[in-house]
Amino acid sequence: MFKFTGKVLSLSAATLMVSSVISSAASMDDLIKAAKAEGQLTTIALPHDWCGYGDVIAGFKAKYPEITINELNPDAGSGDEVEAIKANKDNKGPQAPDVIDVGLSFGPTAKADGLLMPYKVSTWDSIPDSAKDADGAWYGDYYGVLSFMVNKDLIKESPKDWADLLKPEFANAVAVAGDPRASNQAIQAVYASGLSTGAAAGAAAGTAGLDFFKKLNAAGNFVPVVGKPATLAQGQTPILINWDYNALAGRDTLKGNPPVDVVVPKSGVVAGVYVQAISAYAPHPNAAKLWMEYLYSDEGQIGWLKGYCHPIRFNDLAKNGKVPADVLAKLPPAESYASAAFPTLDEQGKAKEVISKNWDAVVGANVK
């Protein structure tokens, strides 16, 4: 007997279909039928104001009204999501998540722990190899790149690349959105500046980034303050280096007071990636697979883009003219993202160690 939303179903043809998990995207008709027979999808940690998820969830519901979405703990973190899978291995009830959306590092570790169910969506080939597990256990869903958020009341000509930040006209203007000794966003900013010099990915780029910020600090351009849209608006940090989705959302929040420019640098374009995965113990595995198919369809990907998070298939969508003009108009030029680098976990780890441990000795700026 199988229990779904309080109703017991007999071992009918529909139930037998549920017990058979569709293993690939070869037959969407079969997958849709099996998912509808399951009748439910349980998600976790998907706040509606993050990356446009409210509209994405609504889009899935509209397309598949036969499937009820059970949303667990919207404010959970990546670690909480993985723990929810572990805690509910033997539980097929409403507290067991079918799918997770986590930071990049959690994908490989969850796979190693046997917590993920491999599945390759039908658009698999358009997901960059560097942002997916070869076996299909996890795959990048969306990303942000480091950008320059600029107060246009105070900065008349926006910097176009990292090297521009060293110019004398940007004295006391440049800040990062965190402490480079601890904040991932700030560490990635230092790393990106290092890549822009031509340094190799990993530790070398971390070292080069420290040297860049040493010069920035010595020039009097670096402001040792944790930058936010509020400090940018107040003029304390007229140029803020942060993830583009934060910069774009901050621009909207400020509503033209002051006017804000968001610039993706010409070089050293570093992407920070989140990943999707299906629980190896998913109570509704076919609904989970159908959810993935929706997220990685053109419609699902553009839903994230409307929330300012660049979907992992962005370059493919842009190249084929599938991104609506009104959405593109709110974003930096599509070509700015064409050269985005997706650091591997090994590269991130080595760069983080170099930057966080040597910031004080090399740069000597106490960010707080």
mmCIF file of C-alpha atoms in Angstrom:
data_model
loop_
_atom_site.group_PDB
_atom_site.id
_atom_site.type_symbol
_atom_site.label_atom_id
_atom_site.label_comp_id
_atom_site.label_asym_id
_atom_site.label_seq_id
_atom_site.Cartn_x
_atom_site.Cartn_y
_atom_site.Cartn_z
ATOM 1 C CA MET A 1 0.000 0.000 0.000
ATOM 2 C CA PHE A 2 1.177 3.523 -0.766
ATOM 3 C CA LYS A 3 0.063 6.626 1.077
ATOM 4 C CA PHE A 4 -0.084 10.037 -0.599
ATOM 5 C CA THR A 5 -1.504 13.189 1.030
ATOM 6 C CA GLY A 6 -3.562 11.109 3.437
ATOM 7 C CA LYS A 7 -5.177 8.904 0.794
ATOM 8 C CA VAL A 8 -4.397 5.177 0.519
ATOM 9 C CA LEU A 9 -4.164 3.879 -3.009
ATOM 10 C CA SER A 10 -4.596 0.264 -3.943
ATOM 11 C CA LEU A 11 -2.017 -1.479 -6.089
ATOM 12 C CA SER A 12 -3.628 -0.241 -9.270
ATOM 13 C CA ALA A 13 -1.897 0.368 -12.566
ATOM 14 C CA ALA A 14 -1.254 3.943 -11.424
ATOM 15 C CA THR A 15 0.469 2.731 -8.276
ATOM 16 C CA LEU A 16 2.600 0.262 -10.177
ATOM 17 C CA MET A 17 3.686 3.162 -12.347
ATOM 18 C CA VAL A 18 4.725 5.091 -9.229
ATOM 19 C CA SER A 19 6.882 2.205 -8.067
ATOM 20 C CA SER A 20 8.863 2.346 -11.303
ATOM 21 C CA VAL A 21 11.257 5.267 -11.355
ATOM 22 C CA ILE A 22 11.849 6.732 -14.791
ATOM 23 C CA SER A 23 15.633 6.597 -15.134
ATOM 24 C CA SER A 24 16.241 9.091 -17.923
ATOM 25 C CA ALA A 25 14.609 11.880 -19.892
ATOM 26 C CA ALA A 26 14.061 9.564 -22.863
ATOM 27 C CA SER A 27 10.282 9.581 -22.519
ATOM 28 C CA MET A 28 8.794 12.764 -21.111
ATOM 29 C CA ASP A 29 5.266 11.385 -21.509
ATOM 30 C CA ASP A 30 6.080 8.433 -19.252
ATOM 31 C CA LEU A 31 7.794 10.702 -16.731
ATOM 32 C CA ILE A 32 4.860 13.113 -16.591
ATOM 33 C CA LYS A 33 2.400 10.251 -16.075
ATOM 34 C CA ALA A 34 4.510 8.733 -13.304
ATOM 35 C CA ALA A 35 4.985 12.100 -11.587
ATOM 36 C CA LYS A 36 1.262 12.862 -11.722
ATOM 37 C CA ALA A 37 0.549 9.445 -10.217
ATOM 38 C CA GLU A 38 2.845 10.279 -7.295
ATOM 39 C CA GLY A 39 0.947 13.545 -6.920
ATOM 40 C CA GLN A 40 3.417 15.404 -4.718
ATOM 41 C CA LEU A 41 6.849 17.045 -4.656
ATOM 42 C CA THR A 42 8.627 18.058 -1.454
ATOM 43 C CA THR A 43 11.119 20.928 -1.704
ATOM 44 C CA ILE A 44 13.258 22.564 0.979
ATOM 45 C CA ALA A 45 15.022 25.905 1.448
ATOM 46 C CA LEU A 46 13.395 27.761 -1.449
ATOM 47 C CA PRO A 47 12.410 31.274 -0.265
ATOM 48 C CA HIS A 48 10.122 32.900 -2.815
ATOM 49 C CA ASP A 49 12.183 36.100 -2.937
ATOM 50 C CA TRP A 50 15.422 34.264 -3.809
ATOM 51 C CA CYS A 51 16.337 34.010 -7.507
ATOM 52 C CA GLY A 52 12.717 34.403 -8.569
ATOM 53 C CA TYR A 53 11.715 31.108 -6.941
ATOM 54 C CA GLY A 54 8.205 32.343 -6.165
ATOM 55 C CA ASP A 55 7.380 32.629 -9.858
ATOM 56 C CA VAL A 56 9.322 29.468 -10.726
ATOM 57 C CA ILE A 57 7.270 27.414 -8.264
ATOM 58 C CA ALA A 58 4.064 29.037 -9.534
ATOM 59 C CA GLY A 59 5.063 28.151 -13.099
ATOM 60 C CA PHE A 60 5.535 24.492 -12.224
ATOM 61 C CA LYS A 61 2.187 24.395 -10.418
ATOM 62 C CA ALA A 62 0.429 25.944 -13.395
ATOM 63 C CA LYS A 63 1.977 23.410 -15.778
ATOM 64 C CA TYR A 64 1.354 20.383 -13.551
ATOM 65 C CA PRO A 65 -1.633 21.193 -11.298
ATOM 66 C CA GLU A 66 -2.005 17.503 -10.430
ATOM 67 C CA ILE A 67 1.233 17.707 -8.398
ATOM 68 C CA THR A 68 1.066 19.336 -4.954
ATOM 69 C CA ILE A 69 4.245 21.102 -3.830
ATOM 70 C CA ASN A 70 5.073 20.663 -0.151
ATOM 71 C CA GLU A 71 7.555 23.384 0.810
ATOM 72 C CA LEU A 72 9.776 22.700 3.822
ATOM 73 C CA ASN A 73 11.694 25.357 5.796
ATOM 74 C CA PRO A 74 12.286 28.129 3.204
ATOM 75 C CA ASP A 75 15.024 29.673 5.347
ATOM 76 C CA ALA A 76 17.150 26.532 5.721
ATOM 77 C CA GLY A 77 20.814 26.547 4.692
ATOM 78 C CA SER A 78 22.623 24.052 2.474
ATOM 79 C CA GLY A 79 23.823 22.034 5.457
ATOM 80 C CA ASP A 80 20.264 21.823 6.782
ATOM 81 C CA GLU A 81 19.070 20.438 3.458
ATOM 82 C CA VAL A 82 21.625 17.640 3.454
ATOM 83 C CA GLU A 83 20.839 16.819 7.074
ATOM 84 C CA ALA A 84 17.140 16.610 6.178
ATOM 85 C CA ILE A 85 17.937 13.857 3.672
ATOM 86 C CA LYS A 86 20.008 11.975 6.255
ATOM 87 C CA ALA A 87 17.360 12.303 8.944
ATOM 88 C CA ASN A 88 14.588 11.011 6.691
ATOM 89 C CA LYS A 89 16.237 8.067 4.939
ATOM 90 C CA ASP A 90 13.541 5.707 6.193
ATOM 91 C CA ASN A 91 10.734 8.264 6.203
ATOM 92 C CA LYS A 92 8.431 8.575 3.213
ATOM 93 C CA GLY A 93 6.316 11.225 4.929
ATOM 94 C CA PRO A 94 6.055 14.999 4.372
ATOM 95 C CA GLN A 95 9.334 15.858 6.148
ATOM 96 C CA ALA A 96 11.463 13.971 3.623
ATOM 97 C CA PRO A 97 12.758 16.271 0.851
ATOM 98 C CA ASP A 98 12.700 15.023 -2.720
ATOM 99 C CA VAL A 99 15.098 17.671 -4.032
ATOM 100 C CA ILE A 100 17.731 20.070 -2.734
ATOM 101 C CA ASP A 101 19.295 23.332 -3.931
ATOM 102 C CA VAL A 102 22.706 23.782 -2.270
ATOM 103 C CA GLY A 103 26.072 25.505 -2.558
ATOM 104 C CA LEU A 104 28.572 23.886 -4.928
ATOM 105 C CA SER A 105 30.689 22.187 -2.265
ATOM 106 C CA PHE A 106 27.687 20.280 -0.882
ATOM 107 C CA GLY A 107 27.079 18.409 -4.166
ATOM 108 C CA PRO A 108 30.224 16.250 -4.199
ATOM 109 C CA THR A 109 30.108 15.565 -0.454
ATOM 110 C CA ALA A 110 26.448 14.516 -0.577
ATOM 111 C CA LYS A 111 27.261 12.239 -3.513
ATOM 112 C CA ALA A 112 30.172 10.700 -1.630
ATOM 113 C CA ASP A 113 27.819 9.994 1.265
ATOM 114 C CA GLY A 114 25.404 8.166 -1.035
ATOM 115 C CA LEU A 115 22.629 10.700 -0.555
ATOM 116 C CA LEU A 116 21.918 11.593 -4.186
ATOM 117 C CA MET A 117 20.065 9.934 -7.059
ATOM 118 C CA PRO A 118 21.734 10.446 -10.470
ATOM 119 C CA TYR A 119 19.558 11.917 -13.208
ATOM 120 C CA LYS A 120 20.466 13.703 -16.422
ATOM 121 C CA VAL A 121 17.880 16.193 -17.682
ATOM 122 C CA SER A 122 17.074 16.415 -21.381
ATOM 123 C CA THR A 123 19.048 19.692 -21.671
ATOM 124 C CA TRP A 124 22.113 18.078 -20.058
ATOM 125 C CA ASP A 125 24.487 18.839 -22.937
ATOM 126 C CA SER A 126 23.975 22.610 -22.597
ATOM 127 C CA ILE A 127 25.107 22.604 -18.949
ATOM 128 C CA PRO A 128 28.863 23.405 -18.784
ATOM 129 C CA ASP A 129 30.936 20.327 -17.915
ATOM 130 C CA SER A 130 32.695 22.225 -15.140
ATOM 131 C CA ALA A 131 29.356 22.803 -13.397
ATOM 132 C CA LYS A 132 27.989 19.259 -13.277
ATOM 133 C CA ASP A 133 28.811 15.822 -11.958
ATOM 134 C CA ALA A 134 29.694 13.460 -14.795
ATOM 135 C CA ASP A 135 27.340 10.817 -13.391
ATOM 136 C CA GLY A 136 24.418 13.226 -13.024
ATOM 137 C CA ALA A 137 24.346 13.206 -9.219
ATOM 138 C CA TRP A 138 24.302 17.027 -9.083
ATOM 139 C CA TYR A 139 24.397 19.897 -11.572
ATOM 140 C CA GLY A 140 24.719 23.660 -11.425
ATOM 141 C CA ASP A 141 21.438 25.534 -11.543
ATOM 142 C CA TYR A 142 22.283 29.236 -11.390
ATOM 143 C CA TYR A 143 25.170 31.510 -10.610
ATOM 144 C CA GLY A 144 26.265 35.054 -9.976
ATOM 145 C CA VAL A 145 29.482 36.734 -11.100
ATOM 146 C CA LEU A 146 31.532 39.335 -9.273
ATOM 147 C CA SER A 147 30.536 42.803 -10.439
ATOM 148 C CA PHE A 148 31.117 46.478 -9.690
ATOM 149 C CA MET A 149 28.094 48.218 -8.168
ATOM 150 C CA VAL A 150 28.641 51.930 -8.777
ATOM 151 C CA ASN A 151 27.082 55.059 -7.234
ATOM 152 C CA LYS A 152 26.625 57.222 -10.350
ATOM 153 C CA ASP A 153 26.100 60.405 -8.350
ATOM 154 C CA LEU A 154 29.700 60.157 -7.159
ATOM 155 C CA ILE A 155 31.408 58.154 -9.926
ATOM 156 C CA LYS A 156 30.812 59.691 -13.319
ATOM 157 C CA GLU A 157 32.725 57.123 -15.390
ATOM 158 C CA SER A 158 32.327 53.583 -14.149
ATOM 159 C CA PRO A 159 35.349 51.261 -14.039
ATOM 160 C CA LYS A 160 35.245 48.652 -16.806
ATOM 161 C CA ASP A 161 37.830 46.206 -15.519
ATOM 162 C CA TRP A 162 39.789 45.345 -12.396
ATOM 163 C CA ALA A 163 42.847 47.358 -13.423
ATOM 164 C CA ASP A 164 40.676 50.493 -13.650
ATOM 165 C CA LEU A 165 40.099 50.345 -9.893
ATOM 166 C CA LEU A 166 43.731 51.423 -9.385
ATOM 167 C CA LYS A 167 43.143 54.783 -11.094
ATOM 168 C CA PRO A 168 43.571 57.901 -8.909
ATOM 169 C CA GLU A 169 40.020 59.103 -9.574
ATOM 170 C CA PHE A 170 38.764 56.181 -7.479
ATOM 171 C CA ALA A 171 40.503 57.261 -4.263
ATOM 172 C CA ASN A 172 38.633 56.121 -1.126
ATOM 173 C CA ALA A 173 35.968 54.496 -3.279
ATOM 174 C CA VAL A 174 36.389 50.719 -3.573
ATOM 175 C CA ALA A 175 35.033 48.170 -1.083
ATOM 176 C CA VAL A 176 34.195 44.476 -0.933
ATOM 177 C CA ALA A 177 31.014 42.956 0.514
ATOM 178 C CA GLY A 178 32.693 41.117 3.373
ATOM 179 C CA ASP A 179 35.941 40.410 5.194
ATOM 180 C CA PRO A 180 38.387 38.623 2.836
ATOM 181 C CA ARG A 181 39.644 36.606 5.798
ATOM 182 C CA ALA A 182 36.261 34.930 6.236
ATOM 183 C CA SER A 183 33.607 35.953 3.682
ATOM 184 C CA ASN A 184 33.302 33.770 0.567
ATOM 185 C CA GLN A 185 31.956 36.692 -1.481
ATOM 186 C CA ALA A 186 34.982 38.818 -0.545
ATOM 187 C CA ILE A 187 37.442 35.955 -1.049
ATOM 188 C CA GLN A 188 36.038 35.370 -4.524
ATOM 189 C CA ALA A 189 36.444 39.082 -5.298
ATOM 190 C CA VAL A 190 40.149 38.879 -4.445
ATOM 191 C CA TYR A 191 40.428 35.679 -6.480
ATOM 192 C CA ALA A 192 38.719 37.273 -9.494
ATOM 193 C CA SER A 193 41.103 40.224 -9.429
ATOM 194 C CA GLY A 194 43.978 37.745 -9.476
ATOM 195 C CA LEU A 195 42.581 35.878 -12.467
ATOM 196 C CA SER A 196 42.279 39.191 -14.307
ATOM 197 C CA THR A 197 46.081 39.540 -14.201
ATOM 198 C CA GLY A 198 46.478 36.326 -16.168
ATOM 199 C CA ALA A 199 47.437 34.213 -13.157
ATOM 200 C CA ALA A 200 46.587 30.514 -13.264
ATOM 201 C CA ALA A 201 43.457 29.298 -11.508
ATOM 202 C CA GLY A 202 43.837 28.201 -7.896
ATOM 203 C CA ALA A 203 46.578 29.289 -5.499
ATOM 204 C CA ALA A 204 48.393 31.404 -8.108
ATOM 205 C CA ALA A 205 45.311 33.544 -8.728
ATOM 206 C CA GLY A 206 44.841 33.879 -4.970
ATOM 207 C CA THR A 207 48.400 35.175 -4.599
ATOM 208 C CA ALA A 208 47.969 37.556 -7.542
ATOM 209 C CA GLY A 209 44.706 38.807 -6.053
ATOM 210 C CA LEU A 210 46.390 39.624 -2.772
ATOM 211 C CA ASP A 211 49.050 41.577 -4.670
ATOM 212 C CA PHE A 212 46.317 43.471 -6.541
ATOM 213 C CA PHE A 213 44.558 44.473 -3.326
ATOM 214 C CA LYS A 214 47.901 45.419 -1.787
ATOM 215 C CA LYS A 215 48.329 47.913 -4.640
ATOM 216 C CA LEU A 216 44.698 49.049 -4.302
ATOM 217 C CA ASN A 217 45.206 49.687 -0.599
ATOM 218 C CA ALA A 218 48.574 51.400 -1.069
ATOM 219 C CA ALA A 219 47.003 53.703 -3.681
ATOM 220 C CA GLY A 220 44.423 54.819 -1.110
ATOM 221 C CA ASN A 221 41.552 53.463 -3.200
ATOM 222 C CA PHE A 222 40.498 50.600 -0.919
ATOM 223 C CA VAL A 223 37.938 51.293 1.805
ATOM 224 C CA PRO A 224 38.262 48.723 4.658
ATOM 225 C CA VAL A 225 34.516 48.565 5.289
ATOM 226 C CA VAL A 226 32.106 45.700 4.655
ATOM 227 C CA GLY A 227 30.210 47.284 1.800
ATOM 228 C CA LYS A 228 26.434 47.177 1.386
ATOM 229 C CA PRO A 229 23.933 49.011 -0.824
ATOM 230 C CA ALA A 230 23.338 51.351 2.135
ATOM 231 C CA THR A 231 27.028 52.303 2.422
ATOM 232 C CA LEU A 232 27.135 52.785 -1.349
ATOM 233 C CA ALA A 233 24.122 55.093 -1.239
ATOM 234 C CA GLN A 234 25.607 57.061 1.659
ATOM 235 C CA GLY A 235 28.838 57.596 -0.281
ATOM 236 C CA GLN A 236 31.037 55.649 2.120
ATOM 237 C CA THR A 237 31.745 52.943 -0.491
ATOM 238 C CA PRO A 238 30.887 54.413 -3.931
ATOM 239 C CA ILE A 239 32.165 51.295 -5.729
ATOM 240 C CA LEU A 240 31.137 47.961 -4.221
ATOM 241 C CA ILE A 241 32.431 44.603 -5.470
ATOM 242 C CA ASN A 242 29.684 42.008 -4.970
ATOM 243 C CA TRP A 243 27.724 39.267 -6.709
ATOM 244 C CA ASP A 244 25.787 40.701 -9.621
ATOM 245 C CA TYR A 245 22.431 39.432 -8.364
ATOM 246 C CA ASN A 246 22.983 41.275 -5.097
ATOM 247 C CA ALA A 247 24.065 44.387 -6.981
ATOM 248 C CA LEU A 248 21.057 44.295 -9.310
ATOM 249 C CA ALA A 249 18.620 43.691 -6.460
ATOM 250 C CA GLY A 250 20.303 46.520 -4.535
ATOM 251 C CA ARG A 251 19.906 48.800 -7.545
ATOM 252 C CA ASP A 252 16.181 48.092 -7.579
ATOM 253 C CA THR A 253 15.896 48.661 -3.828
ATOM 254 C CA LEU A 254 17.562 52.083 -4.073
ATOM 255 C CA LYS A 255 15.079 53.094 -6.812
ATOM 256 C CA GLY A 256 17.350 55.631 -8.464
ATOM 257 C CA ASN A 257 18.449 57.329 -5.245
ATOM 258 C CA PRO A 258 21.273 57.276 -6.106
ATOM 259 C CA PRO A 259 21.334 56.005 -9.692
ATOM 260 C CA VAL A 260 23.354 52.788 -9.847
ATOM 261 C CA ASP A 261 25.467 51.195 -12.567
ATOM 262 C CA VAL A 262 26.223 47.448 -12.411
ATOM 263 C CA VAL A 263 29.323 46.479 -14.383
ATOM 264 C CA VAL A 264 30.668 43.004 -15.091
ATOM 265 C CA PRO A 265 34.440 43.416 -15.537
ATOM 266 C CA LYS A 266 35.996 42.591 -18.893
ATOM 267 C CA SER A 267 38.357 40.037 -17.361
ATOM 268 C CA GLY A 268 38.455 37.932 -14.226
ATOM 269 C CA VAL A 269 34.754 37.048 -14.491
ATOM 270 C CA VAL A 270 34.258 34.526 -11.691
ATOM 271 C CA ALA A 271 31.006 32.648 -11.180
ATOM 272 C CA GLY A 272 29.658 31.385 -7.850
ATOM 273 C CA VAL A 273 27.424 28.373 -8.455
ATOM 274 C CA TYR A 274 24.564 26.647 -6.659
ATOM 275 C CA VAL A 275 23.586 23.088 -7.577
ATOM 276 C CA GLN A 276 20.448 20.950 -7.769
ATOM 277 C CA ALA A 277 20.161 17.308 -6.781
ATOM 278 C CA ILE A 278 17.581 14.617 -6.105
ATOM 279 C CA SER A 279 17.578 12.725 -2.833
ATOM 280 C CA ALA A 280 18.526 9.076 -3.124
ATOM 281 C CA TYR A 281 15.633 8.469 -0.723
ATOM 282 C CA ALA A 282 13.093 10.725 -2.472
ATOM 283 C CA PRO A 283 9.509 9.622 -1.687
ATOM 284 C CA HIS A 284 8.438 11.070 -5.047
ATOM 285 C CA PRO A 285 11.358 10.359 -7.412
ATOM 286 C CA ASN A 286 9.478 10.883 -10.647
ATOM 287 C CA ALA A 287 8.018 14.198 -9.497
ATOM 288 C CA ALA A 288 11.572 15.157 -8.523
ATOM 289 C CA LYS A 289 12.816 14.328 -12.008
ATOM 290 C CA LEU A 290 9.968 16.279 -13.597
ATOM 291 C CA TRP A 291 10.839 19.252 -11.358
ATOM 292 C CA MET A 292 14.408 19.076 -12.660
ATOM 293 C CA GLU A 293 13.166 18.943 -16.234
ATOM 294 C CA TYR A 294 11.134 22.091 -15.588
ATOM 295 C CA LEU A 295 13.999 23.935 -13.886
ATOM 296 C CA TYR A 296 16.373 23.167 -16.750
ATOM 297 C CA SER A 297 13.858 23.949 -19.482
ATOM 298 C CA ASP A 298 14.043 27.362 -21.156
ATOM 299 C CA GLU A 299 11.023 28.480 -19.099
ATOM 300 C CA GLY A 300 12.519 27.472 -15.758
ATOM 301 C CA GLN A 301 15.918 28.940 -16.540
ATOM 302 C CA ILE A 302 14.424 32.282 -17.563
ATOM 303 C CA GLY A 303 12.404 32.255 -14.329
ATOM 304 C CA TRP A 304 15.652 32.341 -12.362
ATOM 305 C CA LEU A 305 17.030 35.025 -14.643
ATOM 306 C CA LYS A 306 14.062 37.245 -13.875
ATOM 307 C CA GLY A 307 15.219 36.997 -10.258
ATOM 308 C CA TYR A 308 18.707 38.189 -11.379
ATOM 309 C CA CYS A 309 20.359 34.797 -10.915
ATOM 310 C CA HIS A 310 22.004 33.725 -14.160
ATOM 311 C CA PRO A 311 20.787 30.227 -15.029
ATOM 312 C CA ILE A 312 23.491 27.700 -15.788
ATOM 313 C CA ARG A 313 22.297 27.476 -19.415
ATOM 314 C CA PHE A 314 22.438 31.253 -19.876
ATOM 315 C CA ASN A 315 25.062 31.321 -22.621
ATOM 316 C CA ASP A 316 23.110 28.705 -24.600
ATOM 317 C CA LEU A 317 19.851 30.641 -24.186
ATOM 318 C CA ALA A 318 21.457 33.956 -25.134
ATOM 319 C CA LYS A 319 23.211 32.482 -28.160
ATOM 320 C CA ASN A 320 19.907 31.132 -29.450
ATOM 321 C CA GLY A 321 17.983 34.338 -28.802
ATOM 322 C CA LYS A 322 15.682 32.797 -26.213
ATOM 323 C CA VAL A 323 16.003 35.416 -23.475
ATOM 324 C CA PRO A 324 13.139 37.979 -23.588
ATOM 325 C CA ALA A 325 14.286 41.503 -24.467
ATOM 326 C CA ASP A 326 12.679 43.039 -21.379
ATOM 327 C CA VAL A 327 14.627 40.666 -19.131
ATOM 328 C CA LEU A 328 17.915 41.340 -20.910
ATOM 329 C CA ALA A 329 17.327 45.086 -20.615
ATOM 330 C CA LYS A 330 17.593 44.869 -16.813
ATOM 331 C CA LEU A 331 20.912 42.994 -16.941
ATOM 332 C CA PRO A 332 24.497 43.742 -17.941
ATOM 333 C CA PRO A 333 25.176 42.765 -21.599
ATOM 334 C CA ALA A 334 24.924 39.021 -22.264
ATOM 335 C CA GLU A 335 28.404 38.942 -23.789
ATOM 336 C CA SER A 336 29.801 40.000 -20.400
ATOM 337 C CA TYR A 337 29.069 36.489 -19.123
ATOM 338 C CA ALA A 338 30.462 34.545 -22.079
ATOM 339 C CA SER A 339 33.897 34.168 -20.490
ATOM 340 C CA ALA A 340 32.714 33.424 -16.948
ATOM 341 C CA ALA A 341 35.053 31.043 -15.107
ATOM 342 C CA PHE A 342 33.575 28.360 -12.884
ATOM 343 C CA PRO A 343 36.261 27.538 -10.308
ATOM 344 C CA THR A 344 36.506 23.898 -9.300
ATOM 345 C CA LEU A 345 36.236 22.997 -5.640
ATOM 346 C CA ASP A 346 39.972 22.310 -5.583
ATOM 347 C CA GLU A 347 40.748 25.723 -7.100
ATOM 348 C CA GLN A 348 38.390 27.448 -4.663
ATOM 349 C CA GLY A 349 39.898 25.649 -1.698
ATOM 350 C CA LYS A 350 43.485 26.501 -2.607
ATOM 351 C CA ALA A 351 42.674 30.137 -3.339
ATOM 352 C CA LYS A 352 40.666 30.502 -0.125
ATOM 353 C CA GLU A 353 43.565 29.177 1.953
ATOM 354 C CA VAL A 354 46.051 31.577 0.350
ATOM 355 C CA ILE A 355 43.785 34.622 0.604
ATOM 356 C CA SER A 356 42.325 34.150 4.075
ATOM 357 C CA LYS A 357 45.657 33.238 5.698
ATOM 358 C CA ASN A 358 47.787 35.895 4.018
ATOM 359 C CA TRP A 359 45.444 38.899 3.779
ATOM 360 C CA ASP A 360 46.792 40.552 6.937
ATOM 361 C CA ALA A 361 50.446 40.077 6.026
ATOM 362 C CA VAL A 362 50.139 41.135 2.369
ATOM 363 C CA VAL A 363 47.315 43.699 2.264
ATOM 364 C CA GLY A 364 47.192 44.780 5.892
ATOM 365 C CA ALA A 365 43.684 46.261 5.782
ATOM 366 C CA ASN A 366 41.373 45.361 8.672
ATOM 367 C CA VAL A 367 37.977 45.082 6.962
ATOM 368 C CA LYS A 368 35.061 45.494 9.378
#
